């Protein structure tokens, strides 16, 4: 384990100098191992952690140009009431969200903790994913420019460069049955949605935008940001010419995918809490 002298510990004791830490584990070694060691000691600690990551993720999306007005919803499963989740209130700018603004939603879609309106159109999808995927903690959906544009092609992003290989065979394109939507409502479409997602972590909703999930809020948020960047690369390449696709010969395991997605979020966390510490209020 990495250690520091007392003098260095004192130096970093001041809040303005202290390096933000996403988990109380050393930042060396293998990412999946670090991810496995990252569990908090109590339910209360874990709840606070998830809420902090959720608020940070919302701020980060705003920093990356995603401010969807009334649309867009990010959630974190509650660690104690596992059929409940925390979500951002509707109508509050992503760039202004604080931990204290978040709402807890019960299994019936009601606000049971917090104060503010909720985007009820997204609630069935968050609940459907959480019921079907006990492994999922974080869910992210908003309308980012490049991914929603790419969704009109109704195709997954291709592994045309190494960065995009991370999404190979971890994404699905979803085209909902509109007649079913009209006949039976949003809950039926949510069931279509969760069946289409399966065990993957990225869903591209045709002519709409993308959703990402993860075993942590951090991994789901990183996937959302990274997939938006991937869609930008794909659109740029298609605008120039037809790119050459080079599928990877070896794919990471699910644990490796999750560990590296989690690790990739760490710099974003450091950046946002140092620049905007009020998000933790």
PDB file of C-alpha atoms in Angstrom:
ATOM      1  CA  UNK A   1       0.000   0.000   0.000  1.00  0.00           C
ATOM      2  CA  UNK A   2       1.252   3.497  -0.824  1.00  0.00           C
ATOM      3  CA  UNK A   3       2.213   5.526   2.265  1.00  0.00           C
ATOM      4  CA  UNK A   4       3.268   9.148   2.795  1.00  0.00           C
ATOM      5  CA  UNK A   5       5.175  10.835   5.558  1.00  0.00           C
ATOM      6  CA  UNK A   6       3.392  12.792   8.292  1.00  0.00           C
ATOM      7  CA  UNK A   7       4.776  16.054   6.923  1.00  0.00           C
ATOM      8  CA  UNK A   8       3.272  15.289   3.523  1.00  0.00           C
ATOM      9  CA  UNK A   9       0.040  14.207   5.158  1.00  0.00           C
ATOM     10  CA  UNK A  10      -0.148  17.557   6.946  1.00  0.00           C
ATOM     11  CA  UNK A  11       0.604  19.360   3.699  1.00  0.00           C
ATOM     12  CA  UNK A  12      -2.423  17.794   2.045  1.00  0.00           C
ATOM     13  CA  UNK A  13      -4.743  18.188   5.024  1.00  0.00           C
ATOM     14  CA  UNK A  14      -5.949  21.587   3.840  1.00  0.00           C
ATOM     15  CA  UNK A  15      -9.160  21.212   1.762  1.00  0.00           C
ATOM     16  CA  UNK A  16      -7.772  23.397  -1.024  1.00  0.00           C
ATOM     17  CA  UNK A  17      -4.687  21.178  -1.383  1.00  0.00           C
ATOM     18  CA  UNK A  18      -6.103  17.732  -0.711  1.00  0.00           C
ATOM     19  CA  UNK A  19      -6.282  15.514  -3.770  1.00  0.00           C
ATOM     20  CA  UNK A  20      -9.861  14.333  -4.320  1.00  0.00           C
ATOM     21  CA  UNK A  21     -10.178  10.570  -4.002  1.00  0.00           C
ATOM     22  CA  UNK A  22     -12.922   8.598  -5.668  1.00  0.00           C
ATOM     23  CA  UNK A  23     -12.337   5.661  -3.335  1.00  0.00           C
ATOM     24  CA  UNK A  24     -10.171   5.190  -0.269  1.00  0.00           C
ATOM     25  CA  UNK A  25      -7.836   2.831  -2.117  1.00  0.00           C
ATOM     26  CA  UNK A  26      -4.380   3.489  -3.557  1.00  0.00           C
ATOM     27  CA  UNK A  27      -4.253   4.516  -7.198  1.00  0.00           C
ATOM     28  CA  UNK A  28      -1.775   1.926  -8.326  1.00  0.00           C
ATOM     29  CA  UNK A  29      -2.018  -1.617  -9.575  1.00  0.00           C
ATOM     30  CA  UNK A  30      -4.640  -3.320 -11.671  1.00  0.00           C
ATOM     31  CA  UNK A  31      -7.935  -1.512 -12.347  1.00  0.00           C
ATOM     32  CA  UNK A  32     -10.273  -4.491 -11.861  1.00  0.00           C
ATOM     33  CA  UNK A  33      -8.570  -5.248  -8.536  1.00  0.00           C
ATOM     34  CA  UNK A  34      -8.966  -1.662  -7.372  1.00  0.00           C
ATOM     35  CA  UNK A  35     -12.589  -1.717  -8.456  1.00  0.00           C
ATOM     36  CA  UNK A  36     -13.187  -4.869  -6.410  1.00  0.00           C
ATOM     37  CA  UNK A  37     -11.629  -3.241  -3.331  1.00  0.00           C
ATOM     38  CA  UNK A  38     -13.752  -0.126  -3.567  1.00  0.00           C
ATOM     39  CA  UNK A  39     -16.736  -1.119  -1.418  1.00  0.00           C
ATOM     40  CA  UNK A  40     -17.653   1.310   1.364  1.00  0.00           C
ATOM     41  CA  UNK A  41     -17.895   0.076   4.951  1.00  0.00           C
ATOM     42  CA  UNK A  42     -21.502   1.024   5.686  1.00  0.00           C
ATOM     43  CA  UNK A  43     -24.743   1.467   3.761  1.00  0.00           C
ATOM     44  CA  UNK A  44     -24.721   5.135   4.718  1.00  0.00           C
ATOM     45  CA  UNK A  45     -21.221   5.595   3.291  1.00  0.00           C
ATOM     46  CA  UNK A  46     -22.164   3.777   0.096  1.00  0.00           C
ATOM     47  CA  UNK A  47     -25.327   5.838  -0.339  1.00  0.00           C
ATOM     48  CA  UNK A  48     -23.400   9.089   0.044  1.00  0.00           C
ATOM     49  CA  UNK A  49     -20.744   7.862  -2.363  1.00  0.00           C
ATOM     50  CA  UNK A  50     -23.281   6.984  -5.053  1.00  0.00           C
ATOM     51  CA  UNK A  51     -25.055  10.323  -4.657  1.00  0.00           C
ATOM     52  CA  UNK A  52     -21.773  12.208  -4.905  1.00  0.00           C
ATOM     53  CA  UNK A  53     -20.846  10.346  -8.073  1.00  0.00           C
ATOM     54  CA  UNK A  54     -24.302  11.022  -9.504  1.00  0.00           C
ATOM     55  CA  UNK A  55     -24.059  14.761  -8.846  1.00  0.00           C
ATOM     56  CA  UNK A  56     -20.527  14.817 -10.255  1.00  0.00           C
ATOM     57  CA  UNK A  57     -21.664  12.945 -13.370  1.00  0.00           C
ATOM     58  CA  UNK A  58     -24.419  15.453 -14.025  1.00  0.00           C
ATOM     59  CA  UNK A  59     -21.956  18.337 -13.713  1.00  0.00           C
ATOM     60  CA  UNK A  60     -19.564  16.529 -16.047  1.00  0.00           C
ATOM     61  CA  UNK A  61     -22.226  16.059 -18.696  1.00  0.00           C
ATOM     62  CA  UNK A  62     -22.896  19.789 -18.559  1.00  0.00           C
ATOM     63  CA  UNK A  63     -19.170  20.429 -18.905  1.00  0.00           C
ATOM     64  CA  UNK A  64     -19.206  18.238 -22.028  1.00  0.00           C
ATOM     65  CA  UNK A  65     -21.994  20.288 -23.567  1.00  0.00           C
ATOM     66  CA  UNK A  66     -24.973  18.187 -22.487  1.00  0.00           C
ATOM     67  CA  UNK A  67     -27.691  20.405 -21.010  1.00  0.00           C
ATOM     68  CA  UNK A  68     -30.940  18.842 -22.238  1.00  0.00           C
ATOM     69  CA  UNK A  69     -33.479  21.153 -20.622  1.00  0.00           C
ATOM     70  CA  UNK A  70     -36.354  18.979 -19.404  1.00  0.00           C
ATOM     71  CA  UNK A  71     -34.897  15.794 -20.883  1.00  0.00           C
ATOM     72  CA  UNK A  72     -32.107  13.657 -19.489  1.00  0.00           C
ATOM     73  CA  UNK A  73     -32.046  11.533 -16.353  1.00  0.00           C
ATOM     74  CA  UNK A  74     -29.252   9.801 -14.460  1.00  0.00           C
ATOM     75  CA  UNK A  75     -29.877   7.348 -11.635  1.00  0.00           C
ATOM     76  CA  UNK A  76     -28.062   5.454  -8.899  1.00  0.00           C
ATOM     77  CA  UNK A  77     -29.545   2.424  -7.181  1.00  0.00           C
ATOM     78  CA  UNK A  78     -29.962   2.880  -3.439  1.00  0.00           C
ATOM     79  CA  UNK A  79     -27.715   0.388  -1.578  1.00  0.00           C
ATOM     80  CA  UNK A  80     -30.286  -0.345   1.146  1.00  0.00           C
ATOM     81  CA  UNK A  81     -33.641  -0.103  -0.654  1.00  0.00           C
ATOM     82  CA  UNK A  82     -32.435  -1.854  -3.770  1.00  0.00           C
ATOM     83  CA  UNK A  83     -35.697  -1.326  -5.681  1.00  0.00           C
ATOM     84  CA  UNK A  84     -35.333   2.450  -5.184  1.00  0.00           C
ATOM     85  CA  UNK A  85     -33.012   4.799  -7.025  1.00  0.00           C
ATOM     86  CA  UNK A  86     -31.697   8.370  -6.774  1.00  0.00           C
ATOM     87  CA  UNK A  87     -32.271  10.647  -9.746  1.00  0.00           C
ATOM     88  CA  UNK A  88     -31.855  14.296 -10.716  1.00  0.00           C
ATOM     89  CA  UNK A  89     -34.920  16.554 -10.432  1.00  0.00           C
ATOM     90  CA  UNK A  90     -36.389  17.721 -13.716  1.00  0.00           C
ATOM     91  CA  UNK A  91     -35.872  21.336 -14.728  1.00  0.00           C
ATOM     92  CA  UNK A  92     -32.656  21.873 -12.730  1.00  0.00           C
ATOM     93  CA  UNK A  93     -29.625  22.519 -14.960  1.00  0.00           C
ATOM     94  CA  UNK A  94     -27.095  19.721 -14.886  1.00  0.00           C
ATOM     95  CA  UNK A  95     -24.464  22.385 -14.199  1.00  0.00           C
ATOM     96  CA  UNK A  96     -26.198  23.386 -10.930  1.00  0.00           C
ATOM     97  CA  UNK A  97     -26.967  19.958  -9.446  1.00  0.00           C
ATOM     98  CA  UNK A  98     -25.827  19.282  -5.869  1.00  0.00           C
ATOM     99  CA  UNK A  99     -25.996  16.098  -3.824  1.00  0.00           C
ATOM    100  CA  UNK A 100     -28.791  17.648  -1.741  1.00  0.00           C
ATOM    101  CA  UNK A 101     -30.914  18.171  -4.885  1.00  0.00           C
ATOM    102  CA  UNK A 102     -31.186  14.463  -5.715  1.00  0.00           C
ATOM    103  CA  UNK A 103     -34.487  12.593  -5.309  1.00  0.00           C
ATOM    104  CA  UNK A 104     -35.103   9.025  -4.158  1.00  0.00           C
ATOM    105  CA  UNK A 105     -37.767   7.207  -6.175  1.00  0.00           C
ATOM    106  CA  UNK A 106     -39.561   4.113  -4.869  1.00  0.00           C
ATOM    107  CA  UNK A 107     -40.703   1.039  -6.796  1.00  0.00           C
ATOM    108  CA  UNK A 108     -44.016   2.754  -7.619  1.00  0.00           C
ATOM    109  CA  UNK A 109     -42.307   5.755  -9.143  1.00  0.00           C
ATOM    110  CA  UNK A 110     -43.045   8.110  -6.240  1.00  0.00           C
ATOM    111  CA  UNK A 111     -40.612  10.589  -4.709  1.00  0.00           C
ATOM    112  CA  UNK A 112     -39.983   9.351  -1.149  1.00  0.00           C
ATOM    113  CA  UNK A 113     -36.969  11.511  -0.303  1.00  0.00           C
ATOM    114  CA  UNK A 114     -35.997  14.938  -1.553  1.00  0.00           C
ATOM    115  CA  UNK A 115     -38.021  17.809  -2.904  1.00  0.00           C
ATOM    116  CA  UNK A 116     -38.687  18.542  -6.565  1.00  0.00           C
ATOM    117  CA  UNK A 117     -40.377  17.328  -9.756  1.00  0.00           C
ATOM    118  CA  UNK A 118     -39.246  14.181 -11.539  1.00  0.00           C
ATOM    119  CA  UNK A 119     -39.238  13.259 -15.224  1.00  0.00           C
ATOM    120  CA  UNK A 120     -41.846  10.498 -15.098  1.00  0.00           C
ATOM    121  CA  UNK A 121     -41.227   9.476 -18.724  1.00  0.00           C
ATOM    122  CA  UNK A 122     -37.885   7.949 -17.778  1.00  0.00           C
ATOM    123  CA  UNK A 123     -38.907   6.186 -14.553  1.00  0.00           C
ATOM    124  CA  UNK A 124     -40.166   2.916 -16.143  1.00  0.00           C
ATOM    125  CA  UNK A 125     -36.879   2.410 -17.987  1.00  0.00           C
ATOM    126  CA  UNK A 126     -34.709   2.859 -14.903  1.00  0.00           C
ATOM    127  CA  UNK A 127     -36.898   0.474 -12.906  1.00  0.00           C
ATOM    128  CA  UNK A 128     -37.023  -2.088 -15.727  1.00  0.00           C
ATOM    129  CA  UNK A 129     -33.232  -2.183 -16.046  1.00  0.00           C
ATOM    130  CA  UNK A 130     -32.687  -2.428 -12.300  1.00  0.00           C
ATOM    131  CA  UNK A 131     -35.170  -5.283 -11.947  1.00  0.00           C
ATOM    132  CA  UNK A 132     -33.663  -7.231 -14.838  1.00  0.00           C
ATOM    133  CA  UNK A 133     -30.014  -6.471 -14.010  1.00  0.00           C
ATOM    134  CA  UNK A 134     -29.201  -6.724 -10.271  1.00  0.00           C
ATOM    135  CA  UNK A 135     -25.595  -5.903 -11.193  1.00  0.00           C
ATOM    136  CA  UNK A 136     -26.501  -2.418 -12.437  1.00  0.00           C
ATOM    137  CA  UNK A 137     -26.007   0.513 -10.065  1.00  0.00           C
ATOM    138  CA  UNK A 138     -25.740   3.478 -12.437  1.00  0.00           C
ATOM    139  CA  UNK A 139     -27.884   4.387 -15.461  1.00  0.00           C
ATOM    140  CA  UNK A 140     -27.272   7.410 -17.695  1.00  0.00           C
ATOM    141  CA  UNK A 141     -29.438   8.866 -20.443  1.00  0.00           C
ATOM    142  CA  UNK A 142     -29.355  12.312 -21.975  1.00  0.00           C
ATOM    143  CA  UNK A 143     -29.455  13.796 -25.448  1.00  0.00           C
ATOM    144  CA  UNK A 144     -25.846  14.453 -26.458  1.00  0.00           C
ATOM    145  CA  UNK A 145     -25.304  15.969 -29.893  1.00  0.00           C
ATOM    146  CA  UNK A 146     -23.178  13.399 -31.722  1.00  0.00           C
ATOM    147  CA  UNK A 147     -24.720  10.238 -30.295  1.00  0.00           C
ATOM    148  CA  UNK A 148     -28.288  11.355 -30.977  1.00  0.00           C
ATOM    149  CA  UNK A 149     -27.224  12.282 -34.506  1.00  0.00           C
ATOM    150  CA  UNK A 150     -25.533   8.922 -34.991  1.00  0.00           C
ATOM    151  CA  UNK A 151     -28.670   7.164 -33.692  1.00  0.00           C
ATOM    152  CA  UNK A 152     -30.458   8.162 -36.906  1.00  0.00           C
ATOM    153  CA  UNK A 153     -28.177   5.723 -38.781  1.00  0.00           C
ATOM    154  CA  UNK A 154     -29.504   2.881 -36.597  1.00  0.00           C
ATOM    155  CA  UNK A 155     -26.082   1.236 -36.521  1.00  0.00           C
ATOM    156  CA  UNK A 156     -23.599   0.537 -33.729  1.00  0.00           C
ATOM    157  CA  UNK A 157     -20.363   2.501 -33.768  1.00  0.00           C
ATOM    158  CA  UNK A 158     -17.636   0.557 -35.547  1.00  0.00           C
ATOM    159  CA  UNK A 159     -14.157  -0.279 -34.196  1.00  0.00           C
ATOM    160  CA  UNK A 160     -12.411   1.902 -36.772  1.00  0.00           C
ATOM    161  CA  UNK A 161      -9.827   3.089 -34.219  1.00  0.00           C
ATOM    162  CA  UNK A 162      -8.522   1.529 -31.022  1.00  0.00           C
ATOM    163  CA  UNK A 163     -10.581   3.788 -28.727  1.00  0.00           C
ATOM    164  CA  UNK A 164     -13.815   2.544 -30.275  1.00  0.00           C
ATOM    165  CA  UNK A 165     -12.891  -1.095 -29.779  1.00  0.00           C
ATOM    166  CA  UNK A 166     -13.976  -0.703 -26.130  1.00  0.00           C
ATOM    167  CA  UNK A 167     -17.599  -0.725 -27.311  1.00  0.00           C
ATOM    168  CA  UNK A 168     -17.347  -3.686 -29.678  1.00  0.00           C
ATOM    169  CA  UNK A 169     -20.019  -6.254 -28.768  1.00  0.00           C
ATOM    170  CA  UNK A 170     -21.070  -4.165 -25.740  1.00  0.00           C
ATOM    171  CA  UNK A 171     -23.727  -2.112 -27.542  1.00  0.00           C
ATOM    172  CA  UNK A 172     -27.112  -2.726 -29.087  1.00  0.00           C
ATOM    173  CA  UNK A 173     -29.377  -0.688 -31.365  1.00  0.00           C
ATOM    174  CA  UNK A 174     -32.963  -0.437 -30.127  1.00  0.00           C
ATOM    175  CA  UNK A 175     -35.886   0.268 -32.452  1.00  0.00           C
ATOM    176  CA  UNK A 176     -39.074   0.254 -30.367  1.00  0.00           C
ATOM    177  CA  UNK A 177     -42.333  -1.194 -31.643  1.00  0.00           C
ATOM    178  CA  UNK A 178     -44.368   1.985 -31.973  1.00  0.00           C
ATOM    179  CA  UNK A 179     -47.657   0.135 -32.413  1.00  0.00           C
ATOM    180  CA  UNK A 180     -47.068  -1.572 -29.085  1.00  0.00           C
ATOM    181  CA  UNK A 181     -46.305   1.805 -27.528  1.00  0.00           C
ATOM    182  CA  UNK A 182     -49.617   3.206 -28.693  1.00  0.00           C
ATOM    183  CA  UNK A 183     -51.563   0.133 -27.615  1.00  0.00           C
ATOM    184  CA  UNK A 184     -50.128  -0.637 -24.215  1.00  0.00           C
ATOM    185  CA  UNK A 185     -48.120   2.371 -23.045  1.00  0.00           C
ATOM    186  CA  UNK A 186     -44.641   3.147 -21.789  1.00  0.00           C
ATOM    187  CA  UNK A 187     -44.252   0.104 -19.523  1.00  0.00           C
ATOM    188  CA  UNK A 188     -44.441  -2.272 -22.496  1.00  0.00           C
ATOM    189  CA  UNK A 189     -41.780  -0.295 -24.347  1.00  0.00           C
ATOM    190  CA  UNK A 190     -39.626  -0.426 -21.203  1.00  0.00           C
ATOM    191  CA  UNK A 191     -39.833  -4.223 -21.328  1.00  0.00           C
ATOM    192  CA  UNK A 192     -38.788  -4.181 -24.994  1.00  0.00           C
ATOM    193  CA  UNK A 193     -35.966  -1.880 -23.997  1.00  0.00           C
ATOM    194  CA  UNK A 194     -34.602  -4.118 -21.250  1.00  0.00           C
ATOM    195  CA  UNK A 195     -34.838  -7.238 -23.423  1.00  0.00           C
ATOM    196  CA  UNK A 196     -32.889  -5.458 -26.155  1.00  0.00           C
ATOM    197  CA  UNK A 197     -30.207  -4.304 -23.707  1.00  0.00           C
ATOM    198  CA  UNK A 198     -29.683  -7.807 -22.352  1.00  0.00           C
ATOM    199  CA  UNK A 199     -26.263  -8.075 -20.679  1.00  0.00           C
ATOM    200  CA  UNK A 200     -24.716  -5.240 -22.664  1.00  0.00           C
ATOM    201  CA  UNK A 201     -23.910  -1.831 -21.207  1.00  0.00           C
ATOM    202  CA  UNK A 202     -24.767   0.554 -24.064  1.00  0.00           C
ATOM    203  CA  UNK A 203     -28.077   0.950 -25.869  1.00  0.00           C
ATOM    204  CA  UNK A 204     -28.441   3.228 -28.871  1.00  0.00           C
ATOM    205  CA  UNK A 205     -32.104   4.160 -29.195  1.00  0.00           C
ATOM    206  CA  UNK A 206     -32.857   4.744 -32.885  1.00  0.00           C
ATOM    207  CA  UNK A 207     -33.513   8.398 -33.728  1.00  0.00           C
ATOM    208  CA  UNK A 208     -33.276   9.309 -30.057  1.00  0.00           C
ATOM    209  CA  UNK A 209     -29.920   8.921 -28.317  1.00  0.00           C
ATOM    210  CA  UNK A 210     -27.980   6.568 -26.091  1.00  0.00           C
ATOM    211  CA  UNK A 211     -28.246   4.948 -22.663  1.00  0.00           C
ATOM    212  CA  UNK A 212     -25.395   3.488 -20.643  1.00  0.00           C
ATOM    213  CA  UNK A 213     -25.362   1.328 -17.525  1.00  0.00           C
ATOM    214  CA  UNK A 214     -22.678   0.101 -15.155  1.00  0.00           C
ATOM    215  CA  UNK A 215     -21.935  -1.732 -11.934  1.00  0.00           C
ATOM    216  CA  UNK A 216     -21.120   1.708 -10.551  1.00  0.00           C
ATOM    217  CA  UNK A 217     -22.274   5.228 -11.293  1.00  0.00           C
ATOM    218  CA  UNK A 218     -18.715   5.976 -12.353  1.00  0.00           C
ATOM    219  CA  UNK A 219     -18.555   3.320 -15.065  1.00  0.00           C
ATOM    220  CA  UNK A 220     -21.978   4.219 -16.463  1.00  0.00           C
ATOM    221  CA  UNK A 221     -21.038   7.923 -16.627  1.00  0.00           C
ATOM    222  CA  UNK A 222     -17.681   7.241 -18.289  1.00  0.00           C
ATOM    223  CA  UNK A 223     -19.367   5.034 -20.893  1.00  0.00           C
ATOM    224  CA  UNK A 224     -21.843   7.803 -21.706  1.00  0.00           C
ATOM    225  CA  UNK A 225     -19.130  10.421 -22.218  1.00  0.00           C
ATOM    226  CA  UNK A 226     -16.873   8.036 -24.126  1.00  0.00           C
ATOM    227  CA  UNK A 227     -19.689   6.846 -26.398  1.00  0.00           C
ATOM    228  CA  UNK A 228     -20.563  10.433 -27.274  1.00  0.00           C
ATOM    229  CA  UNK A 229     -16.941  10.891 -28.319  1.00  0.00           C
ATOM    230  CA  UNK A 230     -17.070   7.620 -30.286  1.00  0.00           C
ATOM    231  CA  UNK A 231     -20.136   8.815 -32.196  1.00  0.00           C
ATOM    232  CA  UNK A 232     -18.299  12.016 -33.063  1.00  0.00           C
ATOM    233  CA  UNK A 233     -15.376  10.005 -34.448  1.00  0.00           C
ATOM    234  CA  UNK A 234     -17.754   7.791 -36.424  1.00  0.00           C
ATOM    235  CA  UNK A 235     -19.624  10.744 -37.942  1.00  0.00           C
ATOM    236  CA  UNK A 236     -16.379  12.507 -38.843  1.00  0.00           C
ATOM    237  CA  UNK A 237     -14.984   9.402 -40.531  1.00  0.00           C
ATOM    238  CA  UNK A 238     -18.193   8.778 -42.470  1.00  0.00           C
ATOM    239  CA  UNK A 239     -18.245  12.399 -43.642  1.00  0.00           C
ATOM    240  CA  UNK A 240     -14.741  11.989 -45.089  1.00  0.00           C
ATOM    241  CA  UNK A 241     -15.130   8.564 -46.683  1.00  0.00           C
ATOM    242  CA  UNK A 242     -16.095   4.985 -45.841  1.00  0.00           C
ATOM    243  CA  UNK A 243     -13.703   3.979 -43.039  1.00  0.00           C
ATOM    244  CA  UNK A 244     -11.966   0.619 -42.833  1.00  0.00           C
ATOM    245  CA  UNK A 245     -13.253  -1.496 -39.956  1.00  0.00           C
ATOM    246  CA  UNK A 246     -10.683  -3.459 -37.996  1.00  0.00           C
ATOM    247  CA  UNK A 247     -12.482  -5.609 -35.376  1.00  0.00           C
ATOM    248  CA  UNK A 248     -10.403  -6.399 -32.290  1.00  0.00           C
ATOM    249  CA  UNK A 249      -9.029  -9.930 -32.111  1.00  0.00           C
ATOM    250  CA  UNK A 250      -9.383 -10.139 -28.335  1.00  0.00           C
ATOM    251  CA  UNK A 251     -12.200  -8.663 -26.244  1.00  0.00           C
ATOM    252  CA  UNK A 252     -12.006  -7.785 -22.542  1.00  0.00           C
ATOM    253  CA  UNK A 253     -13.972  -9.814 -20.023  1.00  0.00           C
ATOM    254  CA  UNK A 254     -17.004  -8.198 -18.354  1.00  0.00           C
ATOM    255  CA  UNK A 255     -14.941  -7.613 -15.194  1.00  0.00           C
ATOM    256  CA  UNK A 256     -12.179  -5.985 -17.204  1.00  0.00           C
ATOM    257  CA  UNK A 257     -14.672  -3.762 -19.023  1.00  0.00           C
ATOM    258  CA  UNK A 258     -16.148  -2.659 -15.731  1.00  0.00           C
ATOM    259  CA  UNK A 259     -12.850  -2.121 -13.989  1.00  0.00           C
ATOM    260  CA  UNK A 260     -11.378  -0.012 -16.754  1.00  0.00           C
ATOM    261  CA  UNK A 261     -14.571   2.037 -17.170  1.00  0.00           C
ATOM    262  CA  UNK A 262     -14.478   2.751 -13.432  1.00  0.00           C
ATOM    263  CA  UNK A 263     -10.791   3.660 -13.533  1.00  0.00           C
ATOM    264  CA  UNK A 264     -11.308   5.934 -16.547  1.00  0.00           C
ATOM    265  CA  UNK A 265     -13.753   8.028 -14.530  1.00  0.00           C
ATOM    266  CA  UNK A 266     -11.162   8.939 -11.878  1.00  0.00           C
ATOM    267  CA  UNK A 267      -9.632  11.922 -13.723  1.00  0.00           C
ATOM    268  CA  UNK A 268     -13.097  13.323 -14.408  1.00  0.00           C
ATOM    269  CA  UNK A 269     -13.925  13.087 -10.694  1.00  0.00           C
ATOM    270  CA  UNK A 270     -10.703  14.820  -9.686  1.00  0.00           C
ATOM    271  CA  UNK A 271     -11.334  17.583 -12.179  1.00  0.00           C
ATOM    272  CA  UNK A 272     -14.947  18.328 -11.340  1.00  0.00           C
ATOM    273  CA  UNK A 273     -14.789  18.232  -7.524  1.00  0.00           C
ATOM    274  CA  UNK A 274     -11.693  20.401  -7.487  1.00  0.00           C
ATOM    275  CA  UNK A 275     -13.237  22.951  -9.868  1.00  0.00           C
ATOM    276  CA  UNK A 276     -16.814  22.784  -8.494  1.00  0.00           C
ATOM    277  CA  UNK A 277     -16.759  21.564  -4.869  1.00  0.00           C
ATOM    278  CA  UNK A 278     -20.267  22.940  -4.234  1.00  0.00           C
ATOM    279  CA  UNK A 279     -21.664  19.880  -6.038  1.00  0.00           C
ATOM    280  CA  UNK A 280     -20.978  17.942  -2.803  1.00  0.00           C
ATOM    281  CA  UNK A 281     -23.338  20.185  -0.763  1.00  0.00           C
TER     282      UNK A 281
END
